[in-house]
mmCIF file of N, CA and C in Angstrom:
data_model
loop_
_atom_site.group_PDB
_atom_site.id
_atom_site.type_symbol
_atom_site.label_atom_id
_atom_site.label_comp_id
_atom_site.label_asym_id
_atom_site.label_seq_id
_atom_site.Cartn_x
_atom_site.Cartn_y
_atom_site.Cartn_z
ATOM 1 N N UNK A 293 -2.177 5.595 -1.471
ATOM 2 C CA UNK A 293 -2.554 6.317 -0.804
ATOM 3 C C UNK A 293 -1.322 7.312 0.116
ATOM 4 N N UNK A 294 -1.803 8.614 -0.051
ATOM 5 C CA UNK A 294 -1.319 9.412 0.872
ATOM 6 C C UNK A 294 -0.733 9.269 2.190
ATOM 7 N N UNK A 295 -0.217 9.296 3.291
ATOM 8 C CA UNK A 295 -0.025 9.037 4.602
ATOM 9 C C UNK A 295 -0.823 10.224 4.994
ATOM 10 N N UNK A 296 -1.772 10.188 5.838
ATOM 11 C CA UNK A 296 -2.549 11.306 6.497
ATOM 12 C C UNK A 296 -3.842 10.827 6.837
ATOM 13 N N UNK A 297 -3.901 11.216 8.158
ATOM 14 C CA UNK A 297 -5.519 10.492 8.925
ATOM 15 C C UNK A 297 -5.634 12.207 9.148
ATOM 16 N N UNK A 298 -7.003 12.241 8.504
ATOM 17 C CA UNK A 298 -8.199 13.379 8.729
ATOM 18 C C UNK A 298 -8.664 13.583 9.650
ATOM 19 N N UNK A 299 -9.414 12.196 9.933
ATOM 20 C CA UNK A 299 -10.257 12.316 11.076
ATOM 21 C C UNK A 299 -9.970 11.132 11.981
ATOM 22 N N UNK A 300 -10.353 10.974 13.298
ATOM 23 C CA UNK A 300 -10.384 10.096 14.420
ATOM 24 C C UNK A 300 -11.666 10.294 14.682
ATOM 25 N N UNK A 301 -12.302 9.106 14.435
ATOM 26 C CA UNK A 301 -13.924 9.026 14.797
ATOM 27 C C UNK A 301 -14.304 7.990 15.622
ATOM 28 N N UNK A 302 -15.168 8.080 17.219
ATOM 29 C CA UNK A 302 -14.558 7.683 18.259
ATOM 30 C C UNK A 302 -16.573 7.158 18.106
ATOM 31 N N UNK A 303 -17.098 5.827 18.151
ATOM 32 C CA UNK A 303 -18.294 5.166 18.171
ATOM 33 C C UNK A 303 -18.362 5.024 19.740
ATOM 34 N N UNK A 304 -19.720 6.036 20.099
ATOM 35 C CA UNK A 304 -19.353 6.288 22.186
ATOM 36 C C UNK A 304 -20.991 5.549 21.996
ATOM 37 N N UNK A 305 -21.087 5.120 23.285
ATOM 38 C CA UNK A 305 -22.700 4.526 23.683
ATOM 39 C C UNK A 305 -23.461 5.769 23.721
ATOM 40 N N UNK A 306 -23.033 6.884 24.184
ATOM 41 C CA UNK A 306 -24.019 8.131 24.817
ATOM 42 C C UNK A 306 -23.253 9.339 24.303
ATOM 43 N N UNK A 307 -23.550 9.733 23.461
ATOM 44 C CA UNK A 307 -23.095 11.339 22.939
ATOM 45 C C UNK A 307 -23.289 12.270 23.995
ATOM 46 N N UNK A 308 -24.275 12.514 24.475
ATOM 47 C CA UNK A 308 -24.272 13.576 25.826
ATOM 48 C C UNK A 308 -23.455 13.497 26.367
ATOM 49 N N UNK A 309 -22.812 12.293 26.911
ATOM 50 C CA UNK A 309 -22.157 11.822 27.930
ATOM 51 C C UNK A 309 -20.810 11.934 27.547
ATOM 52 N N UNK A 310 -20.160 12.270 26.334
ATOM 53 C CA UNK A 310 -19.275 12.044 25.571
ATOM 54 C C UNK A 310 -18.791 13.432 25.353
ATOM 55 N N UNK A 311 -19.321 14.057 25.067
ATOM 56 C CA UNK A 311 -19.473 15.443 24.843
ATOM 57 C C UNK A 311 -19.401 16.112 26.033
ATOM 58 N N UNK A 312 -20.236 15.969 27.181
ATOM 59 C CA UNK A 312 -19.974 16.068 28.303
ATOM 60 C C UNK A 312 -18.344 16.427 28.706
ATOM 61 N N UNK A 313 -18.176 15.160 28.521
ATOM 62 C CA UNK A 313 -16.176 14.737 29.041
ATOM 63 C C UNK A 313 -15.722 15.696 28.535
ATOM 64 N N UNK A 314 -15.573 15.358 26.979
ATOM 65 C CA UNK A 314 -14.507 16.669 26.517
ATOM 66 C C UNK A 314 -14.337 17.890 26.879
ATOM 67 N N UNK A 315 -15.985 17.971 26.883
ATOM 68 C CA UNK A 315 -15.793 19.822 27.592
ATOM 69 C C UNK A 315 -15.295 20.060 28.665
ATOM 70 N N UNK A 316 -15.765 18.970 29.646
ATOM 71 C CA UNK A 316 -15.006 19.553 31.058
ATOM 72 C C UNK A 316 -13.355 19.214 30.775
ATOM 73 N N UNK A 317 -12.902 18.676 30.234
ATOM 74 C CA UNK A 317 -11.613 18.618 29.826
ATOM 75 C C UNK A 317 -10.846 19.859 28.828
ATOM 76 N N UNK A 318 -12.124 20.717 28.570
ATOM 77 C CA UNK A 318 -11.476 21.937 28.077
ATOM 78 C C UNK A 318 -11.478 22.362 26.420
ATOM 79 N N UNK A 319 -12.149 20.450 26.208
ATOM 80 C CA UNK A 319 -12.263 20.601 24.473
ATOM 81 C C UNK A 319 -13.411 21.836 23.710
ATOM 82 N N UNK A 320 -13.282 22.380 22.843
ATOM 83 C CA UNK A 320 -14.470 23.175 22.301
ATOM 84 C C UNK A 320 -14.398 22.440 20.849
ATOM 85 N N UNK A 321 -15.628 22.247 21.235
ATOM 86 C CA UNK A 321 -17.094 21.543 19.564
ATOM 87 C C UNK A 321 -16.776 22.817 18.586
ATOM 88 N N UNK A 322 -16.468 22.323 17.722
ATOM 89 C CA UNK A 322 -16.416 23.565 16.261
ATOM 90 C C UNK A 322 -17.999 23.946 15.772
ATOM 91 N N UNK A 323 -17.901 24.355 15.157
ATOM 92 C CA UNK A 323 -19.269 25.131 14.626
ATOM 93 C C UNK A 323 -20.202 23.925 13.839
ATOM 94 N N UNK A 324 -19.104 23.094 13.558
ATOM 95 C CA UNK A 324 -19.895 22.722 12.174
ATOM 96 C C UNK A 324 -20.098 20.717 13.126
ATOM 97 N N UNK A 325 -20.016 21.201 13.958
ATOM 98 C CA UNK A 325 -21.068 20.179 14.568
ATOM 99 C C UNK A 325 -22.583 20.024 14.830
ATOM 100 N N UNK A 326 -23.101 18.989 14.929
ATOM 101 C CA UNK A 326 -24.613 19.007 14.830
ATOM 102 C C UNK A 326 -24.717 17.741 16.091
ATOM 103 N N UNK A 327 -26.404 17.652 16.024
ATOM 104 C CA UNK A 327 -27.079 16.995 17.412
ATOM 105 C C UNK A 327 -26.400 15.810 17.159
ATOM 106 N N UNK A 328 -26.287 15.360 15.939
ATOM 107 C CA UNK A 328 -25.671 13.319 16.086
ATOM 108 C C UNK A 328 -24.627 13.034 15.863
ATOM 109 N N UNK A 329 -23.679 14.527 15.765
ATOM 110 C CA UNK A 329 -22.221 14.148 15.701
ATOM 111 C C UNK A 329 -21.336 15.712 16.078
ATOM 112 N N UNK A 330 -20.235 15.052 16.570
ATOM 113 C CA UNK A 330 -19.647 16.368 17.573
ATOM 114 C C UNK A 330 -18.186 16.481 17.009
ATOM 115 N N UNK A 331 -17.614 17.625 16.487
ATOM 116 C CA UNK A 331 -16.438 17.665 15.484
ATOM 117 C C UNK A 331 -15.336 18.960 16.462
ATOM 118 N N UNK A 332 -14.214 18.142 16.845
ATOM 119 C CA UNK A 332 -12.833 19.037 17.483
ATOM 120 C C UNK A 332 -11.820 18.953 16.618
ATOM 121 N N UNK A 333 -11.373 20.192 16.469
ATOM 122 C CA UNK A 333 -10.270 20.511 16.392
ATOM 123 C C UNK A 333 -8.534 20.103 17.156
ATOM 124 N N UNK A 334 -8.114 18.677 16.581
ATOM 125 C CA UNK A 334 -6.861 18.400 17.674
ATOM 126 C C UNK A 334 -5.714 18.836 16.876
ATOM 127 N N UNK A 335 -5.617 19.685 16.768
ATOM 128 C CA UNK A 335 -3.825 20.099 15.850
ATOM 129 C C UNK A 335 -4.446 19.753 14.570
ATOM 130 N N UNK A 336 -3.868 19.175 13.699
ATOM 131 C CA UNK A 336 -3.614 19.323 12.536
ATOM 132 C C UNK A 336 -4.919 17.859 11.911
ATOM 133 N N UNK A 337 -5.283 17.201 13.165
ATOM 134 C CA UNK A 337 -6.483 16.275 12.744
ATOM 135 C C UNK A 337 -7.594 16.602 13.053
ATOM 136 N N UNK A 338 -8.791 15.933 12.990
ATOM 137 C CA UNK A 338 -10.043 16.299 13.090
ATOM 138 C C UNK A 338 -10.471 15.117 13.999
ATOM 139 N N UNK A 339 -10.900 15.196 15.008
ATOM 140 C CA UNK A 339 -11.477 14.159 15.840
ATOM 141 C C UNK A 339 -13.263 14.674 16.118
ATOM 142 N N UNK A 340 -13.544 13.613 16.066
ATOM 143 C CA UNK A 340 -15.505 13.541 16.127
ATOM 144 C C UNK A 340 -15.839 11.884 17.507
ATOM 145 N N UNK A 341 -16.977 12.568 17.562
ATOM 146 C CA UNK A 341 -17.894 11.556 18.519
ATOM 147 C C UNK A 341 -18.793 11.490 17.748
ATOM 148 N N UNK A 342 -19.643 10.277 17.596
ATOM 149 C CA UNK A 342 -20.443 10.094 16.997
ATOM 150 C C UNK A 342 -21.492 9.083 17.523
ATOM 151 N N UNK A 343 -22.448 8.618 17.382
ATOM 152 C CA UNK A 343 -22.865 7.200 18.303
ATOM 153 C C UNK A 343 -22.559 5.932 17.917
ATOM 154 N N UNK A 344 -21.828 5.454 18.365
ATOM 155 C CA UNK A 344 -21.501 3.828 18.026
ATOM 156 C C UNK A 344 -22.594 3.264 17.365
ATOM 157 N N UNK A 345 -23.563 2.866 17.421
ATOM 158 C CA UNK A 345 -24.365 2.557 16.646
ATOM 159 C C UNK A 345 -24.645 3.003 15.340
ATOM 160 N N UNK A 346 -24.355 4.308 14.999
ATOM 161 C CA UNK A 346 -24.664 5.134 13.904
ATOM 162 C C UNK A 346 -23.317 4.861 13.126
ATOM 163 N N UNK A 347 -22.441 4.955 13.689
ATOM 164 C CA UNK A 347 -20.693 4.746 13.003
ATOM 165 C C UNK A 347 -20.941 3.463 12.357
ATOM 166 N N UNK A 348 -21.628 2.469 13.244
ATOM 167 C CA UNK A 348 -21.133 0.796 12.837
ATOM 168 C C UNK A 348 -22.312 1.145 11.509
ATOM 169 N N UNK A 349 -23.404 1.746 11.325
ATOM 170 C CA UNK A 349 -24.172 1.246 10.408
ATOM 171 C C UNK A 349 -23.691 2.200 8.899
ATOM 172 N N UNK A 350 -23.057 3.674 9.198
ATOM 173 C CA UNK A 350 -22.312 4.123 8.375
ATOM 174 C C UNK A 350 -21.453 3.828 7.564
ATOM 175 N N UNK A 351 -20.972 2.312 8.142
ATOM 176 C CA UNK A 351 -19.548 1.462 7.162
ATOM 177 C C UNK A 351 -20.563 0.293 7.424
ATOM 178 N N UNK A 352 -21.767 0.192 7.382
ATOM 179 C CA UNK A 352 -22.186 -1.033 6.908
ATOM 180 C C UNK A 352 -21.557 -2.300 7.318
ATOM 181 N N UNK A 353 -21.267 -2.051 9.359
ATOM 182 C CA UNK A 353 -20.804 -3.330 9.690
ATOM 183 C C UNK A 353 -21.582 -3.429 10.696
ATOM 184 N N UNK A 354 -21.838 -4.410 11.832
ATOM 185 C CA UNK A 354 -22.746 -5.153 13.208
ATOM 186 C C UNK A 354 -21.800 -3.932 14.133
ATOM 187 N N UNK A 355 -22.575 -3.615 15.157
ATOM 188 C CA UNK A 355 -22.456 -2.653 15.913
ATOM 189 C C UNK A 355 -21.392 -3.485 17.057
ATOM 190 N N UNK A 356 -22.102 -4.284 17.235
ATOM 191 C CA UNK A 356 -21.016 -5.161 18.163
ATOM 192 C C UNK A 356 -20.463 -6.552 17.940
ATOM 193 N N UNK A 357 -19.646 -6.994 19.227
ATOM 194 C CA UNK A 357 -18.631 -8.282 18.007
ATOM 195 C C UNK A 357 -17.489 -7.556 17.520
ATOM 196 N N UNK A 358 -17.121 -8.847 16.542
ATOM 197 C CA UNK A 358 -15.523 -8.112 15.983
ATOM 198 C C UNK A 358 -15.942 -7.644 14.715
ATOM 199 N N UNK A 359 -16.855 -7.217 14.370
ATOM 200 C CA UNK A 359 -17.209 -6.762 13.133
ATOM 201 C C UNK A 359 -17.217 -5.393 13.063
ATOM 202 N N UNK A 360 -17.393 -4.528 14.621
ATOM 203 C CA UNK A 360 -17.216 -3.287 14.639
ATOM 204 C C UNK A 360 -15.975 -2.990 15.723
ATOM 205 N N UNK A 361 -14.724 -2.317 15.439
ATOM 206 C CA UNK A 361 -14.238 -1.941 16.728
ATOM 207 C C UNK A 361 -14.414 -0.736 17.664
ATOM 208 N N UNK A 362 -15.894 -0.139 17.031
ATOM 209 C CA UNK A 362 -16.344 1.053 17.530
ATOM 210 C C UNK A 362 -15.439 2.629 17.446
ATOM 211 N N UNK A 363 -14.679 2.493 16.448
ATOM 212 C CA UNK A 363 -13.794 3.483 15.895
ATOM 213 C C UNK A 363 -13.378 3.867 14.306
ATOM 214 N N UNK A 364 -13.269 4.358 14.045
ATOM 215 C CA UNK A 364 -13.137 4.048 11.929
ATOM 216 C C UNK A 364 -12.116 5.417 12.140
ATOM 217 N N UNK A 365 -11.195 5.310 11.563
ATOM 218 C CA UNK A 365 -9.863 6.222 11.080
ATOM 219 C C UNK A 365 -10.583 7.034 9.573
ATOM 220 N N UNK A 366 -10.385 8.057 9.381
ATOM 221 C CA UNK A 366 -10.633 8.720 8.100
ATOM 222 C C UNK A 366 -9.678 9.567 7.469
ATOM 223 N N UNK A 367 -9.996 9.245 6.100
ATOM 224 C CA UNK A 367 -8.931 10.323 5.182
ATOM 225 C C UNK A 367 -9.567 10.836 3.833
ATOM 226 N N UNK A 368 -9.337 11.977 4.276
ATOM 227 C CA UNK A 368 -10.457 12.697 3.385
ATOM 228 C C UNK A 368 -9.576 13.416 2.465
ATOM 229 N N UNK A 369 -10.355 13.224 1.115
ATOM 230 C CA UNK A 369 -9.724 13.465 -0.211
ATOM 231 C C UNK A 369 -10.659 14.567 -1.171
ATOM 232 N N UNK A 370 -10.216 14.677 -1.958
ATOM 233 C CA UNK A 370 -10.501 16.041 -3.206
ATOM 234 C C UNK A 370 -11.711 16.188 -3.732
ATOM 235 N N UNK A 371 -11.788 14.460 -4.229
ATOM 236 C CA UNK A 371 -13.139 14.437 -4.936
ATOM 237 C C UNK A 371 -13.874 13.319 -4.708
ATOM 238 N N UNK A 372 -14.594 12.830 -5.159
ATOM 239 C CA UNK A 372 -15.499 11.157 -5.419
ATOM 240 C C UNK A 372 -14.512 10.474 -6.037
ATOM 241 N N UNK A 373 -14.134 11.289 -7.566
ATOM 242 C CA UNK A 373 -13.274 10.206 -8.350
ATOM 243 C C UNK A 373 -12.302 9.849 -7.114
ATOM 244 N N UNK A 374 -11.515 10.605 -6.420
ATOM 245 C CA UNK A 374 -10.451 10.022 -5.122
ATOM 246 C C UNK A 374 -10.854 9.052 -4.672
ATOM 247 N N UNK A 375 -11.709 9.453 -3.795
ATOM 248 C CA UNK A 375 -12.343 8.205 -3.331
ATOM 249 C C UNK A 375 -12.388 7.021 -3.541
ATOM 250 N N UNK A 376 -12.650 6.871 -4.866
ATOM 251 C CA UNK A 376 -12.746 5.215 -5.319
ATOM 252 C C UNK A 376 -11.585 5.009 -5.735
ATOM 253 N N UNK A 377 -10.604 5.604 -6.059
ATOM 254 C CA UNK A 377 -9.583 5.447 -6.481
ATOM 255 C C UNK A 377 -8.417 4.751 -5.602
ATOM 256 N N UNK A 378 -8.909 5.409 -4.236
ATOM 257 C CA UNK A 378 -8.290 4.989 -3.085
ATOM 258 C C UNK A 378 -8.714 3.946 -2.410
ATOM 259 N N UNK A 379 -9.938 3.065 -2.187
ATOM 260 C CA UNK A 379 -10.148 2.265 -1.916
ATOM 261 C C UNK A 379 -9.870 1.390 -3.088
ATOM 262 N N UNK A 380 -10.009 1.688 -4.382
ATOM 263 C CA UNK A 380 -9.189 0.538 -5.079
ATOM 264 C C UNK A 380 -7.689 0.092 -4.781
ATOM 265 N N UNK A 381 -7.101 1.419 -4.008
ATOM 266 C CA UNK A 381 -5.235 1.180 -4.017
ATOM 267 C C UNK A 381 -5.429 0.605 -2.609
ATOM 268 N N UNK A 382 -6.462 0.452 -2.029
ATOM 269 C CA UNK A 382 -6.313 -0.052 -0.422
ATOM 270 C C UNK A 382 -6.415 -1.985 -0.444
ATOM 271 N N UNK A 383 -7.923 -1.790 -1.824
ATOM 272 C CA UNK A 383 -7.967 -3.419 -1.946
ATOM 273 C C UNK A 383 -6.772 -3.921 -2.521
ATOM 274 N N UNK A 384 -6.112 -3.315 -3.569
ATOM 275 C CA UNK A 384 -5.172 -3.968 -4.138
ATOM 276 C C UNK A 384 -3.888 -3.658 -3.466
ATOM 277 N N UNK A 385 -3.680 -3.535 -2.279
ATOM 278 C CA UNK A 385 -2.476 -3.447 -1.077
ATOM 279 C C UNK A 385 -2.778 -4.714 -0.032
ATOM 280 N N UNK A 386 -3.980 -5.576 -0.193
ATOM 281 C CA UNK A 386 -4.315 -5.972 1.084
ATOM 282 C C UNK A 386 -5.440 -5.690 1.802
ATOM 283 N N UNK A 387 -5.792 -5.002 1.827
ATOM 284 C CA UNK A 387 -7.161 -4.271 2.445
ATOM 285 C C UNK A 387 -8.502 -4.814 2.019
ATOM 286 N N UNK A 388 -9.504 -4.923 2.524
ATOM 287 C CA UNK A 388 -10.772 -5.451 1.909
ATOM 288 C C UNK A 388 -11.767 -4.465 2.483
ATOM 289 N N UNK A 389 -12.698 -4.622 1.057
ATOM 290 C CA UNK A 389 -13.416 -3.162 0.656
ATOM 291 C C UNK A 389 -14.633 -3.739 1.624
ATOM 292 N N UNK A 390 -15.043 -2.443 2.727
ATOM 293 C CA UNK A 390 -16.006 -3.198 3.454
ATOM 294 C C UNK A 390 -17.649 -2.523 2.535
ATOM 295 N N UNK A 391 -17.256 -1.453 2.220
ATOM 296 C CA UNK A 391 -18.646 -0.516 1.540
ATOM 297 C C UNK A 391 -17.737 0.196 0.115
ATOM 298 N N UNK A 392 -18.233 0.093 -0.494
ATOM 299 C CA UNK A 392 -17.763 0.878 -1.639
ATOM 300 C C UNK A 392 -18.391 2.092 -1.796
ATOM 301 N N UNK A 393 -17.581 3.194 -2.668
ATOM 302 C CA UNK A 393 -17.725 4.632 -2.517
ATOM 303 C C UNK A 393 -19.401 4.781 -2.925
ATOM 304 N N UNK A 394 -19.942 5.831 -2.449
ATOM 305 C CA UNK A 394 -21.361 6.026 -2.477
ATOM 306 C C UNK A 394 -21.249 7.725 -2.060
ATOM 307 N N UNK A 395 -22.846 8.052 -2.630
ATOM 308 C CA UNK A 395 -23.333 9.305 -1.943
ATOM 309 C C UNK A 395 -23.402 8.808 -0.619
ATOM 310 N N UNK A 396 -23.390 9.357 0.616
ATOM 311 C CA UNK A 396 -23.679 9.610 2.040
ATOM 312 C C UNK A 396 -24.732 10.387 2.232
ATOM 313 N N UNK A 397 -25.777 10.253 2.536
ATOM 314 C CA UNK A 397 -26.910 10.829 3.335
ATOM 315 C C UNK A 397 -26.517 12.559 4.191
ATOM 316 N N UNK A 398 -25.282 12.836 4.319
ATOM 317 C CA UNK A 398 -25.355 14.033 4.680
ATOM 318 C C UNK A 398 -24.685 14.906 3.845
ATOM 319 N N UNK A 399 -24.850 14.630 2.540
ATOM 320 C CA UNK A 399 -24.128 15.425 1.225
ATOM 321 C C UNK A 399 -22.950 14.987 0.771
ATOM 322 N N UNK A 400 -21.916 13.933 1.403
ATOM 323 C CA UNK A 400 -20.895 13.791 0.727
ATOM 324 C C UNK A 400 -20.527 12.531 -0.196
ATOM 325 N N UNK A 401 -19.179 12.503 -0.149
ATOM 326 C CA UNK A 401 -19.402 10.834 -0.734
ATOM 327 C C UNK A 401 -18.086 9.615 0.180
ATOM 328 N N UNK A 402 -18.272 8.838 0.500
ATOM 329 C CA UNK A 402 -17.513 7.823 1.093
ATOM 330 C C UNK A 402 -18.096 6.747 0.772
ATOM 331 N N UNK A 403 -16.703 5.737 1.517
ATOM 332 C CA UNK A 403 -17.127 3.994 0.968
ATOM 333 C C UNK A 403 -15.281 3.943 2.475
ATOM 334 N N UNK A 404 -15.884 3.062 2.669
ATOM 335 C CA UNK A 404 -14.964 2.163 3.520
ATOM 336 C C UNK A 404 -13.966 0.952 3.562
ATOM 337 N N UNK A 405 -12.795 0.860 4.303
ATOM 338 C CA UNK A 405 -12.046 -0.399 3.642
ATOM 339 C C UNK A 405 -11.489 -0.515 5.221
ATOM 340 N N UNK A 406 -11.242 -1.828 5.325
ATOM 341 C CA UNK A 406 -10.663 -2.501 6.702
ATOM 342 C C UNK A 406 -8.865 -2.868 6.234
ATOM 343 N N UNK A 407 -8.179 -2.680 7.189
ATOM 344 C CA UNK A 407 -6.768 -2.856 6.889
ATOM 345 C C UNK A 407 -6.855 -4.250 7.277
ATOM 346 N N UNK A 408 -5.524 -5.383 7.126
ATOM 347 C CA UNK A 408 -5.457 -6.497 7.034
ATOM 348 C C UNK A 408 -5.514 -7.222 8.929
ATOM 349 N N UNK A 409 -5.675 -5.886 9.922
ATOM 350 C CA UNK A 409 -6.412 -6.654 11.495
ATOM 351 C C UNK A 409 -7.609 -5.808 11.101
ATOM 352 N N UNK A 410 -8.355 -5.607 10.474
ATOM 353 C CA UNK A 410 -9.854 -5.240 10.261
ATOM 354 C C UNK A 410 -9.787 -4.249 10.733
ATOM 355 N N UNK A 411 -9.270 -3.225 11.237
ATOM 356 C CA UNK A 411 -9.486 -1.677 11.597
ATOM 357 C C UNK A 411 -10.026 -0.743 10.281
ATOM 358 N N UNK A 412 -11.319 -0.209 10.735
ATOM 359 C CA UNK A 412 -11.804 0.896 9.373
ATOM 360 C C UNK A 412 -11.216 1.631 9.172
ATOM 361 N N UNK A 413 -11.308 2.035 7.751
ATOM 362 C CA UNK A 413 -10.958 3.680 7.057
ATOM 363 C C UNK A 413 -11.785 4.023 6.655
ATOM 364 N N UNK A 414 -12.276 5.287 6.819
ATOM 365 C CA UNK A 414 -13.592 5.589 5.741
ATOM 366 C C UNK A 414 -12.633 6.267 4.411
ATOM 367 N N UNK A 415 -13.109 6.654 3.455
ATOM 368 C CA UNK A 415 -12.837 7.484 2.667
ATOM 369 C C UNK A 415 -13.289 8.376 2.213
ATOM 370 N N UNK A 416 -13.005 9.564 2.308
ATOM 371 C CA UNK A 416 -13.943 10.428 2.454
ATOM 372 C C UNK A 416 -14.328 11.745 1.301
ATOM 373 N N UNK A 417 -15.026 12.298 0.351
ATOM 374 C CA UNK A 417 -14.785 13.676 0.214
ATOM 375 C C UNK A 417 -16.220 14.222 0.871
ATOM 376 N N UNK A 418 -15.773 15.633 1.606
ATOM 377 C CA UNK A 418 -16.605 16.206 2.374
ATOM 378 C C UNK A 418 -16.930 17.399 2.044
ATOM 379 N N UNK A 419 -17.681 17.699 1.759
ATOM 380 C CA UNK A 419 -17.570 19.164 0.287
ATOM 381 C C UNK A 419 -18.045 20.304 1.350
ATOM 382 N N UNK A 420 -18.416 19.891 2.612
ATOM 383 C CA UNK A 420 -18.672 21.063 3.623
ATOM 384 C C UNK A 420 -17.143 21.205 4.362
ATOM 385 N N UNK A 421 -16.298 20.403 4.553
ATOM 386 C CA UNK A 421 -15.103 20.966 4.964
ATOM 387 C C UNK A 421 -13.460 20.480 4.238
ATOM 388 N N UNK A 422 -13.542 21.618 3.011
ATOM 389 C CA UNK A 422 -12.314 21.582 2.401
ATOM 390 C C UNK A 422 -11.472 21.484 2.902
ATOM 391 N N UNK A 423 -10.539 20.521 2.122
ATOM 392 C CA UNK A 423 -8.869 20.152 2.604
ATOM 393 C C UNK A 423 -8.395 21.754 2.090
ATOM 394 N N UNK A 424 -7.489 21.943 2.844
ATOM 395 C CA UNK A 424 -6.506 22.738 2.903
ATOM 396 C C UNK A 424 -5.461 22.572 1.760
ATOM 397 N N UNK A 425 -4.443 23.376 1.620
ATOM 398 C CA UNK A 425 -3.633 23.455 0.678
ATOM 399 C C UNK A 425 -2.435 22.102 0.995
ATOM 400 N N UNK A 426 -2.345 21.699 2.527
ATOM 401 C CA UNK A 426 -1.728 21.146 2.712
ATOM 402 C C UNK A 426 -1.815 19.486 2.897
ATOM 403 N N UNK A 427 -3.445 19.722 2.473
ATOM 404 C CA UNK A 427 -3.941 18.401 3.036
ATOM 405 C C UNK A 427 -4.860 17.963 4.447
ATOM 406 N N UNK A 428 -4.602 19.192 4.910
ATOM 407 C CA UNK A 428 -5.358 19.118 6.405
ATOM 408 C C UNK A 428 -6.787 19.143 6.261
ATOM 409 N N UNK A 429 -7.534 18.646 7.005
ATOM 410 C CA UNK A 429 -9.084 19.073 7.333
ATOM 411 C C UNK A 429 -8.845 20.414 8.278
ATOM 412 N N UNK A 430 -9.522 21.304 8.023
ATOM 413 C CA UNK A 430 -9.641 22.670 8.892
ATOM 414 C C UNK A 430 -11.085 22.598 9.320
ATOM 415 N N UNK A 431 -11.171 22.267 10.592
ATOM 416 C CA UNK A 431 -13.045 22.568 10.953
ATOM 417 C C UNK A 431 -13.579 24.241 11.405
ATOM 418 N N UNK A 432 -14.437 24.474 10.904
ATOM 419 C CA UNK A 432 -14.823 25.930 11.451
ATOM 420 C C UNK A 432 -14.642 25.960 12.802
ATOM 421 N N UNK A 433 -14.291 27.487 13.604
ATOM 422 C CA UNK A 433 -14.420 27.487 14.370
ATOM 423 C C UNK A 433 -15.619 27.709 15.165
#
């Protein structure tokens, strides 16, 4: 797995409140944002706000308790095949497969693994946010 974090996604209790907070800090939402998710360009990393329950459901884990820490790191890749290969690589390295690679309802392909401490990583192919040559995700302005 390439040493890169593509997205940091926070599972928030009140998306409208969180959007207002980051707006108050001077953060500009990307035009790629939608009603259920807010995207921000944070240097070379993309930052997202997503309802906590929805993010937990996407990962296939409970939204409270030890099963879900309230956020997921994301590693975007260039194809569905690379999602599956990266998930296998993570498991071989000692990670735990949380959700196998599969089509996502929003049109991409993703799966999840947990590192040895239980932190969730989404491995994702997103055809709407193609990777730049350097491997970075660049959100629309």
